[in-house]
XYZ file of C-alpha atoms in Angstrom:
678
model
C 19.904 -21.077 103.878
C 19.557 -17.292 103.671
C 19.049 -14.975 106.588
C 19.237 -11.208 106.641
C 20.842 -9.032 109.335
C 20.237 -5.294 109.664
C 22.591 -3.148 111.742
C 23.463 0.503 112.289
C 26.894 1.932 111.606
C 27.423 2.880 115.222
C 26.475 -0.412 116.843
C 27.669 -3.298 114.745
C 28.325 -6.535 116.648
C 29.602 -9.754 115.218
C 26.889 -12.432 115.021
C 27.284 -15.304 117.420
C 27.333 -17.923 114.650
C 30.806 -16.818 113.535
C 33.544 -18.006 115.950
C 36.205 -15.796 114.302
C 36.245 -12.190 115.458
C 35.377 -9.616 112.805
C 37.802 -6.685 112.371
C 36.446 -3.448 113.790
C 36.034 -1.609 110.527
C 32.963 0.509 109.727
C 32.080 -2.063 107.042
C 33.769 -5.387 106.345
C 34.576 -5.657 102.652
C 33.775 -9.361 102.599
C 31.701 -11.445 104.979
C 30.796 -15.100 104.450
C 31.202 -14.922 100.686
C 29.417 -11.575 100.263
C 31.500 -8.819 98.733
C 30.194 -5.335 99.388
C 30.444 -2.111 97.456
C 32.435 0.781 98.986
C 30.829 2.885 101.662
C 29.873 5.563 99.167
C 27.370 3.281 97.445
C 25.235 2.939 100.582
C 22.493 5.511 100.605
C 20.648 4.728 103.822
C 21.667 4.572 107.441
C 20.779 0.950 107.660
C 22.501 -1.657 105.544
C 21.462 -5.213 104.801
C 24.001 -8.007 104.712
C 23.513 -11.589 103.584
C 25.024 -14.400 105.643
C 25.045 -18.035 104.705
C 24.261 -20.418 107.540
C 23.694 -24.059 106.856
C 23.482 -25.126 110.488
C 20.557 -22.991 111.618
C 16.966 -23.769 110.716
C 15.628 -20.350 109.839
C 12.140 -19.513 108.527
C 11.899 -17.915 105.094
C 12.645 -14.194 105.449
C 10.549 -11.786 103.395
C 11.317 -8.632 101.496
C 8.465 -6.623 103.077
C 9.138 -6.102 106.758
C 6.280 -6.642 109.225
C 6.681 -3.185 110.764
C 6.357 -1.488 107.388
C 3.375 -3.662 106.519
C 1.538 -2.789 109.772
C 2.223 0.910 109.217
C 0.727 0.724 105.729
C -2.371 -1.055 107.048
C -2.892 1.613 109.738
C -2.534 4.499 107.308
C -5.109 3.111 104.945
C -8.557 1.566 105.147
C -7.472 -0.937 102.488
C -7.230 -4.593 103.472
C -4.962 -7.387 102.318
C -6.490 -10.462 100.734
C -4.660 -13.548 101.998
C -6.030 -16.244 99.634
C -4.501 -14.798 96.433
C -0.989 -13.924 95.259
C -0.360 -12.044 92.000
C 3.199 -12.440 90.701
C 5.139 -11.710 87.499
C 8.169 -13.747 86.487
C 10.803 -11.356 85.117
C 14.347 -11.982 83.894
C 16.875 -11.433 81.156
C 16.376 -13.413 77.944
C 17.233 -17.145 78.167
C 17.523 -17.205 81.964
C 14.734 -19.808 82.139
C 11.467 -18.010 83.008
C 9.148 -20.032 80.776
C 10.814 -23.354 81.679
C 10.372 -22.519 85.375
C 6.668 -21.788 84.786
C 6.375 -25.203 83.045
C 7.733 -26.919 86.173
C 5.410 -24.905 88.448
C 2.383 -25.897 86.337
C 3.383 -29.577 86.291
C 3.943 -29.800 90.040
C 0.692 -28.046 90.914
C -1.221 -30.763 88.981
C -2.588 -28.394 86.333
C -2.269 -31.181 83.740
C -3.385 -34.805 83.898
C -0.680 -37.399 84.539
C -1.180 -38.912 81.067
C -1.556 -35.566 79.258
C 1.005 -34.675 76.580
C 2.648 -31.341 77.396
C 4.950 -29.611 74.946
C 8.018 -27.749 76.158
C 7.578 -24.058 77.081
C 3.813 -24.454 77.132
C 3.348 -20.699 77.841
C 4.977 -19.792 74.487
C 1.800 -20.547 72.556
C 2.408 -18.194 69.612
C 3.916 -19.826 66.450
C 6.558 -17.116 66.202
C 7.527 -17.610 69.862
C 7.974 -21.338 69.404
C 10.042 -20.899 66.214
C 12.388 -18.321 67.724
C 12.475 -19.844 71.218
C 11.658 -16.497 72.866
C 8.699 -14.995 74.723
C 7.132 -12.047 72.853
C 3.774 -11.530 74.592
C 3.084 -11.700 78.323
C 0.566 -14.397 79.312
C -1.497 -15.283 82.366
C -2.037 -18.577 84.125
C -2.778 -19.622 87.688
C -2.033 -22.464 90.086
C -3.341 -23.398 93.539
C -0.950 -24.169 96.384
C -2.272 -24.985 99.890
C -5.622 -23.219 99.319
C -3.899 -20.101 97.952
C -4.463 -19.128 94.332
C -1.247 -17.872 92.665
C -1.817 -15.847 89.485
C 1.375 -16.080 87.397
C 2.288 -13.769 84.509
C 5.116 -14.896 82.212
C 6.876 -11.894 80.648
C 9.297 -11.386 77.709
C 13.032 -11.163 78.365
C 14.166 -9.071 75.373
C 14.602 -5.363 76.005
C 12.659 -4.642 72.791
C 9.509 -5.962 74.505
C 10.070 -3.980 77.723
C 6.694 -2.285 77.197
C 4.976 -5.626 77.876
C 6.821 -5.893 81.215
C 6.107 -2.282 82.247
C 2.340 -2.529 81.927
C 2.137 -6.014 83.455
C 3.729 -4.765 86.709
C 0.496 -2.808 87.330
C -1.294 -6.128 87.938
C 0.986 -7.712 90.557
C 2.250 -7.254 94.131
C 5.550 -9.066 93.688
C 7.996 -10.483 91.169
C 10.171 -13.565 90.874
C 13.469 -12.194 89.559
C 15.069 -15.158 87.756
C 18.862 -14.902 87.373
C 21.166 -17.383 85.607
C 23.589 -19.098 88.025
C 26.576 -18.403 85.725
C 25.820 -15.111 83.966
C 24.351 -13.283 86.961
C 22.428 -10.011 86.502
C 22.360 -8.920 82.833
C 21.105 -5.690 81.175
C 17.433 -6.710 81.069
C 17.672 -7.951 84.681
C 18.587 -4.393 85.644
C 15.717 -2.919 83.596
C 12.959 -5.153 84.998
C 14.288 -4.878 88.566
C 14.396 -1.080 88.298
C 10.747 -1.031 87.199
C 9.696 -3.475 89.959
C 11.409 -1.361 92.635
C 9.776 1.819 91.283
C 6.372 0.141 91.700
C 7.349 -0.830 95.271
C 6.920 -4.552 94.576
C 8.272 -7.356 96.761
C 11.091 -9.305 95.083
C 12.055 -12.978 95.440
C 15.363 -13.735 93.682
C 15.505 -17.161 92.002
C 19.023 -18.296 91.032
C 18.075 -20.627 88.180
C 20.092 -23.314 86.308
C 21.953 -24.099 89.559
C 22.852 -27.505 88.099
C 25.176 -25.959 85.475
C 28.784 -27.193 85.911
C 30.239 -23.671 86.154
C 27.499 -22.290 88.441
C 28.686 -19.598 90.854
C 25.733 -18.838 93.167
C 27.666 -16.676 95.667
C 28.839 -14.333 92.907
C 25.293 -14.101 91.509
C 23.738 -13.261 94.897
C 26.448 -10.664 95.600
C 26.014 -9.064 92.154
C 22.230 -8.996 92.559
C 22.552 -7.419 96.021
C 24.862 -4.725 94.628
C 22.345 -4.126 91.818
C 19.609 -3.523 94.414
C 21.833 -0.923 96.110
C 22.716 0.745 92.774
C 18.995 1.097 92.031
C 18.374 2.821 95.409
C 16.260 -0.014 96.820
C 14.861 0.430 100.340
C 16.234 -1.607 103.241
C 13.181 -3.870 103.117
C 13.658 -4.497 99.397
C 17.398 -5.186 99.843
C 16.445 -7.873 102.363
C 15.331 -10.199 99.537
C 14.725 -13.927 99.807
C 17.024 -16.029 97.608
C 15.903 -19.388 96.207
C 18.180 -21.731 94.235
C 16.435 -23.725 91.525
C 16.776 -25.902 88.453
C 13.703 -25.149 86.342
C 14.270 -28.006 83.882
C 14.556 -30.578 86.741
C 11.766 -28.969 88.781
C 13.841 -28.636 91.969
C 14.385 -25.729 94.371
C 16.000 -25.106 97.747
C 17.256 -22.482 100.183
C 20.897 -23.509 99.608
C 22.642 -24.284 96.309
C 23.888 -27.672 97.516
C 20.696 -28.713 99.269
C 17.794 -28.741 96.802
C 14.465 -30.319 97.636
C 12.959 -32.907 95.278
C 10.338 -30.408 94.077
C 9.620 -26.664 93.939
C 8.105 -26.624 97.450
C 10.591 -24.052 98.843
C 9.783 -21.728 95.923
C 6.018 -21.989 96.491
C 6.499 -21.406 100.235
C 8.588 -18.299 99.541
C 5.890 -16.911 97.225
C 3.206 -17.405 99.904
C 5.310 -15.916 102.721
C 7.253 -13.162 100.957
C 4.841 -11.809 98.340
C 1.992 -9.944 100.070
C -1.627 -10.481 99.101
C -3.350 -7.783 97.029
C -4.325 -4.503 98.718
C -8.069 -4.168 98.138
C -11.032 -1.989 98.974
C -13.683 -4.701 99.038
C -16.619 -2.428 99.838
C -15.469 0.485 97.677
C -16.629 1.541 94.211
C -15.661 -0.817 91.377
C -12.250 -0.145 89.745
C -10.388 -2.343 87.225
C -7.511 -1.207 84.978
C -7.417 -2.858 81.528
C -3.754 -3.935 81.312
C -3.959 -6.298 78.341
C -6.296 -6.873 75.389
C -7.033 -10.132 73.579
C -9.363 -10.783 70.664
C -11.711 -13.727 70.184
C -13.729 -14.324 66.979
C -16.890 -15.102 68.953
C -16.547 -12.931 72.065
C -14.836 -9.893 70.498
C -12.406 -7.799 72.532
C -11.435 -9.217 75.924
C -9.956 -6.864 78.528
C -7.609 -8.407 81.104
C -6.640 -6.745 84.354
C -6.643 -6.860 88.123
C -9.735 -5.784 90.061
C -8.506 -3.037 92.432
C -11.749 -2.381 94.323
C -15.347 -3.550 94.615
C -17.011 -6.601 93.052
C -17.488 -7.272 89.337
C -20.545 -9.301 88.263
C -21.695 -10.796 84.974
C -24.359 -8.618 83.298
C -23.341 -5.564 85.337
C -23.606 -2.034 83.901
C -20.289 -0.175 84.220
C -18.612 3.087 83.338
C -15.486 3.023 81.132
C -13.179 5.947 81.933
C -10.088 7.324 80.210
C -9.958 10.439 82.370
C -12.480 12.083 84.699
C -13.859 14.169 81.824
C -14.077 11.347 79.289
C -16.346 8.418 80.241
C -18.797 6.127 78.475
C -21.057 3.290 79.597
C -21.043 -0.424 78.852
C -22.236 -3.806 80.091
C -20.251 -6.889 81.116
C -21.562 -9.723 78.907
C -19.141 -12.416 80.135
C -16.630 -12.718 82.948
C -13.679 -15.102 83.238
C -11.025 -15.888 85.822
C -7.785 -17.812 85.264
C -8.013 -21.320 86.682
C -5.020 -23.548 86.049
C -4.144 -23.245 82.361
C -7.401 -21.886 80.972
C -10.019 -19.163 81.338
C -13.001 -20.300 83.409
C -16.411 -18.522 83.309
C -17.352 -16.789 86.569
C -20.510 -15.093 87.829
C -18.634 -12.633 90.076
C -15.064 -11.625 90.851
C -13.908 -9.969 94.064
C -11.217 -7.314 94.352
C -7.627 -8.569 94.188
C -8.112 -11.248 91.524
C -7.055 -11.067 87.862
C -9.952 -11.505 85.445
C -10.965 -11.191 81.785
C -13.996 -9.120 80.753
C -16.100 -9.337 77.543
C -18.816 -7.032 76.232
C -17.083 -3.651 75.891
C -16.238 -3.588 72.188
C -14.125 -0.414 72.080
C -12.115 -0.824 75.292
C -8.426 0.113 75.097
C -5.383 -0.706 77.239
C -5.072 1.810 80.079
C -8.812 2.497 80.427
C -10.606 1.878 83.727
C -13.778 -0.198 84.137
C -15.492 1.579 87.043
C -18.723 1.702 89.016
C -21.595 3.168 86.972
C -22.516 5.763 89.592
C -19.376 6.515 91.628
C -16.555 5.218 89.416
C -13.263 7.084 89.126
C -10.375 6.289 86.745
C -7.102 4.741 87.906
C -3.756 6.325 86.840
C -2.935 5.625 83.191
C -0.173 3.181 82.200
C 3.097 4.867 81.222
C 5.776 3.187 79.117
C 9.156 4.426 77.928
C 9.574 6.137 74.564
C 10.688 4.273 71.398
C 14.290 4.672 70.144
C 14.232 3.254 66.574
C 12.004 4.010 63.579
C 11.432 2.386 60.170
C 9.473 3.494 57.098
C 6.721 1.171 55.828
C 5.377 1.714 52.301
C 3.319 -0.103 49.689
C 5.134 -2.572 47.430
C 6.316 -0.826 44.235
C 8.320 -3.704 42.709
C 7.325 -5.307 39.366
C 6.208 -8.406 41.310
C 3.545 -6.532 43.318
C 0.319 -8.471 43.949
C 1.687 -11.890 42.948
C 1.880 -13.359 46.464
C 0.128 -11.001 48.889
C -3.543 -10.622 49.739
C -3.432 -7.068 51.150
C -1.368 -4.682 49.003
C -3.007 -1.226 49.145
C -2.001 1.695 51.375
C -5.436 1.558 53.056
C -4.865 -2.076 54.075
C -1.399 -1.196 55.363
C -2.624 1.848 57.290
C -5.503 -0.027 58.967
C -3.225 -2.877 60.069
C -0.520 -0.597 61.496
C -2.959 1.543 63.486
C -4.692 -1.616 64.739
C -1.333 -2.751 66.166
C -1.310 0.311 68.454
C -4.348 -1.002 70.326
C -2.297 -3.662 72.130
C 1.323 -2.633 71.511
C 1.730 0.336 73.843
C 5.455 0.869 73.234
C 4.955 1.331 69.470
C 4.133 4.551 67.578
C 2.775 4.990 64.025
C 2.786 8.276 62.073
C 1.887 9.197 58.512
C 4.970 9.653 56.313
C 5.892 12.227 53.682
C 3.632 10.611 51.071
C 0.171 9.068 51.354
C 1.534 5.529 50.961
C 4.346 5.793 53.558
C 4.092 5.281 57.335
C 6.754 5.756 60.020
C 6.695 2.992 62.671
C 8.706 3.598 65.871
C 9.600 0.921 68.424
C 11.978 -0.086 71.196
C 14.442 -1.751 68.806
C 14.729 -3.494 65.447
C 13.484 -6.814 66.901
C 10.341 -5.081 68.204
C 9.464 -3.864 64.670
C 10.706 -7.053 62.952
C 8.200 -9.159 64.933
C 5.401 -6.888 63.654
C 6.688 -7.286 60.059
C 6.816 -11.089 60.430
C 3.270 -11.218 61.832
C 1.970 -9.023 58.995
C 3.527 -11.130 56.224
C 1.976 -14.261 57.769
C -1.402 -12.515 57.689
C -1.054 -11.964 53.910
C 0.295 -8.404 53.729
C 2.728 -7.285 51.029
C 4.801 -4.116 51.588
C 8.283 -2.597 51.692
C 10.345 -1.400 54.656
C 13.318 0.921 54.803
C 16.428 0.658 56.993
C 16.109 1.256 60.761
C 17.039 4.754 61.964
C 17.537 6.026 65.499
C 15.243 8.689 66.962
C 17.384 11.686 67.928
C 16.502 14.547 70.265
C 17.469 18.216 70.357
C 18.001 19.723 73.812
C 19.302 23.310 74.131
C 20.295 23.232 70.434
C 22.463 20.154 71.054
C 21.829 16.975 69.079
C 21.423 13.940 71.348
C 21.172 10.312 70.267
C 20.187 7.155 72.185
C 22.955 5.092 73.789
C 22.646 1.465 74.853
C 24.542 -0.836 77.186
C 25.850 -3.794 75.166
C 27.219 -6.923 76.820
C 29.134 -9.513 74.800
C 30.194 -12.967 75.962
C 32.967 -14.180 73.674
C 35.714 -16.856 73.844
C 39.141 -15.371 74.555
C 40.584 -16.300 71.146
C 37.996 -14.085 69.347
C 38.049 -11.211 71.836
C 40.437 -9.031 69.790
C 38.241 -9.024 66.684
C 35.109 -8.204 68.711
C 36.817 -5.364 70.633
C 38.044 -3.861 67.344
C 34.545 -4.097 65.833
C 32.893 -2.378 68.806
C 35.588 0.299 68.843
C 34.944 1.140 65.158
C 31.280 1.681 66.034
C 32.072 4.290 68.715
C 31.644 1.884 71.648
C 33.237 2.768 74.999
C 34.357 -0.167 77.142
C 32.966 -0.075 80.704
C 33.969 -3.481 82.032
C 35.867 -6.641 81.038
C 36.108 -9.837 83.107
C 36.436 -13.596 82.796
C 33.296 -15.691 83.234
C 33.290 -19.163 84.798
C 35.795 -21.856 83.879
C 34.968 -22.016 80.164
C 37.538 -19.452 78.938
C 34.824 -16.916 78.135
C 35.333 -13.151 78.456
C 32.503 -10.793 79.423
C 32.681 -7.345 77.726
C 30.461 -4.420 78.666
C 30.190 -1.369 76.387
C 28.254 1.863 76.163
C 27.547 2.315 72.469
C 25.276 4.524 70.294
C 22.145 2.737 69.058
C 23.308 3.589 65.503
C 26.403 1.480 66.110
C 24.242 -1.531 66.995
C 22.405 -1.543 63.658
C 23.815 -4.502 61.734
C 26.169 -5.390 64.592
C 24.752 -8.819 65.476
C 25.752 -10.459 62.183
C 29.146 -8.718 62.161
C 29.930 -9.973 65.681
C 28.856 -13.529 64.819
C 31.125 -13.429 61.756
C 34.073 -12.031 63.755
C 33.682 -14.671 66.497
C 32.779 -17.606 64.191
C 29.289 -17.799 65.654
C 30.366 -18.087 69.295
C 29.617 -14.581 70.681
C 26.404 -13.714 72.540
C 25.284 -10.066 72.280
C 22.714 -8.444 74.602
C 21.679 -4.795 74.587
C 19.399 -2.478 76.529
C 18.606 1.230 76.258
C 20.629 3.361 78.676
C 20.130 7.099 78.044
C 20.411 9.909 75.516
C 23.902 11.345 75.024
C 25.877 13.660 72.675
C 26.069 12.777 68.978
C 29.022 10.387 68.599
C 29.957 11.280 65.009
C 29.741 9.317 61.773
C 29.610 5.517 62.003
C 30.248 3.208 59.042
C 28.095 0.100 59.500
C 28.877 -1.599 56.164
C 32.093 -1.556 54.142
C 30.968 -3.523 51.081
C 28.544 -2.628 48.311
C 25.743 -4.671 46.717
C 25.443 -6.683 43.516
C 22.362 -5.436 41.633
C 20.380 -7.152 38.868
C 20.857 -5.470 35.484
C 17.515 -6.501 33.904
C 14.290 -8.445 34.470
C 14.311 -12.176 33.854
C 15.204 -15.579 35.261
C 18.704 -16.241 36.660
C 20.859 -18.806 34.828
C 23.751 -21.037 35.922
C 25.865 -19.670 33.072
C 25.505 -16.060 34.295
C 25.863 -16.922 37.996
C 29.144 -18.801 37.363
C 30.875 -15.586 36.294
C 28.886 -13.356 38.710
C 29.986 -15.249 41.832
C 33.567 -14.127 41.173
C 32.386 -10.599 42.041
C 31.097 -11.478 45.510
C 28.655 -13.686 47.425
C 25.268 -14.351 45.809
C 21.810 -14.378 47.429
C 20.042 -16.345 44.679
C 20.322 -19.690 42.901
C 19.588 -20.536 39.207
C 16.013 -20.340 37.966
C 14.897 -17.518 40.264
C 12.856 -14.641 38.830
C 14.525 -11.255 39.385
C 13.782 -7.669 38.358
C 15.929 -4.671 37.508
C 17.257 -3.044 40.696
C 16.934 -6.170 42.864
C 19.916 -6.863 45.152
C 21.242 -10.314 44.246
C 24.485 -10.449 46.243
C 27.208 -8.730 48.280
C 29.955 -7.025 46.301
C 33.490 -7.852 47.434
C 34.453 -4.155 47.257
C 32.848 -0.859 48.345
C 30.265 0.520 45.920
C 27.459 -1.189 43.996
C 27.913 -3.228 40.812
C 25.213 -4.032 38.242
C 25.298 -7.596 36.880
C 23.457 -9.428 34.146
C 22.538 -12.671 35.910
C 19.928 -13.622 33.304
C 22.428 -14.008 30.431
C 22.100 -17.314 28.546
C 24.820 -19.203 26.756
C 24.746 -18.722 22.980
C 23.275 -21.798 21.302
C 25.280 -21.487 18.016
C 27.707 -24.215 16.940
C 26.533 -26.509 19.740
C 28.492 -29.583 18.592
C 31.906 -27.957 18.706
C 31.271 -26.259 22.086
C 31.436 -28.998 24.693
C 29.029 -28.296 27.579
C 31.052 -27.202 30.599
C 30.212 -28.374 34.104
C 29.404 -25.313 36.202
C 30.121 -25.437 39.937
C 28.161 -22.805 41.849
C 28.717 -21.698 45.425
C 25.849 -22.154 47.860
C 23.906 -18.848 47.959
C 23.553 -16.938 51.237
C 20.185 -17.525 52.883
C 19.214 -14.278 54.634
C 16.298 -14.183 57.063
C 14.064 -11.128 57.557
C 16.216 -9.953 60.498
C 19.398 -10.356 58.412
C 17.956 -8.369 55.497
C 16.884 -5.483 57.752
C 20.360 -5.434 59.306
C 22.014 -5.505 55.855
C 20.232 -2.695 53.974
C 21.462 0.893 53.921
C 19.897 4.287 53.308
C 19.221 3.775 49.570
C 17.896 0.194 49.882
C 14.565 -1.442 50.786
C 13.336 -4.865 51.903
C 10.368 -6.215 49.941
C 8.218 -8.359 52.251
C 5.583 -10.768 50.895
C 3.927 -13.848 52.456
C 6.287 -16.238 50.622
C 9.387 -14.176 49.730
C 11.794 -11.631 51.215
C 13.773 -9.656 48.625
C 16.034 -6.616 48.796
C 16.158 -3.863 46.176
C 17.570 -0.413 45.536
C 15.202 2.436 46.410
C 13.928 3.872 43.063
C 13.549 7.353 44.622
C 17.269 7.524 45.388
C 18.125 6.326 41.857
C 15.871 9.040 40.368
C 17.484 11.685 42.596
C 20.988 10.644 41.401
C 19.923 10.903 37.722
C 18.384 14.356 38.244
C 21.733 15.623 39.575
């Protein structure tokens, strides 16, 4: 069980539950399993300590103190609504957010007992289910003891941080899910920092507590130190900790004493996350935080109602700023009930709802009262760090597989993406058929590319490049924090690889009892391009790499991301076994016999630096057939590169050709023409 004690430096007394006297130091360095940072890391006069007591029955302690809450109520005419809780579930990737939501939905009887439920039911997108990750944030709701809990499941990858940033506008608290072995990871830090900036209440859920090498005390201590590093207030440091196993649907206040269900988690949400602050009688205000599209209903704006009452058929004002407003009418209104949207006649302030009828509404606009409405502050997200060039397909195979191939189709689709993807930027390129797309990382842009090819688009993309800045005539580039978990036997190869890419080691420690080493580096974003495959190769597929943007820093110098050249097709035609048998001696091939290729297409990896042109369409001479005994040709299995692998592989003078059914790589004709002109 967790309980929090606050004390002042001058008057610290040992709690009565500890029979052993505590040394009279200004701060004990370790108390009941909690290791503290040095005195210099404490910013406030009051410090919060965590004690573990299994003998006392203590009510759930909350991260918003009663005194602070009363003071807020007195200062403002706003009221708290007690029958609703709005929460977001945030965490690092693979720490079990979506699985925990599954268990919460099951135990709150959202589904029938005999209803078939697939795993990770919130990951409804095909791409999410294939990759096993959450890409888009999604809403659902459950009811627990007459209280409606609106739950928003958020992505864990740093590339989709924009989704998390705008979602935090809709909630009063977050469940910070942390893995019981890994502890706080880079994205944990990012989402927690944003939650604390918004002043949200935090409940820490130590998930996967049933793992054999779980170390809950270390995780709680690390999380507490993270709160202090991020300058959290005393009330925020006094967080409630819940230990859970999302896959088993169990939770408890102590790691070795879990209840049979998630009851302790639900109780903590009700007690520790405050109800929404609302102005029930004020003028209508609702911030559009998310946009969905329905073929029959058109654009659907999703957001939390901050003030007033919203009714079906109501005339409203849509504001971007005080000077720019237009009028509209609410044709349909929905609230989230269990796992679906339910029509509603009216919605009161504090609830999350979906609104139809305003065709041109954008994320960040405010739906306000027709007469007295004022806009809410706009949503701000962090700037992108990586850019890629999109252009029309110029290969000889253009138009064979794709439905949309013109620059107008490409332009319309890219600018349409900006309507819901706030962290992305699109600019016109140097030519009319080129567009520069900027995002939070290569995965952020790769997901857009994958969605477009499934919609029937055919186009080409260039290699990812970092977005640099110039400050006081100094060139700055983005740096990221990279964490690598790697078995000890492969640690040397990984350290050497990161060192070659200008990485600076910050931390190195052993993790759990599995012989795994945890490495933490600060590395230029340029050094991360193409790193994932290289690290997997160096560690024989055992390393786990996680990255998150840190800051802009001085230019680190030249970085070589690829040592080997490419094997390039010499002419158009169909590949043959005869030609591939001799070609595979030059390197590893991407294609098998009988595949159509064109001049300039990349067909393999050269075993040396520099490119090599090959004739892979050469056929065996058919003369004197009887005297030439047919030889049995043994071909190596070709490399099967995914879209992500291809984008990591290509360099400055290469392109990836993306069509609905094929992904090819080729040399950029513009670079070839420039070389000839020299």
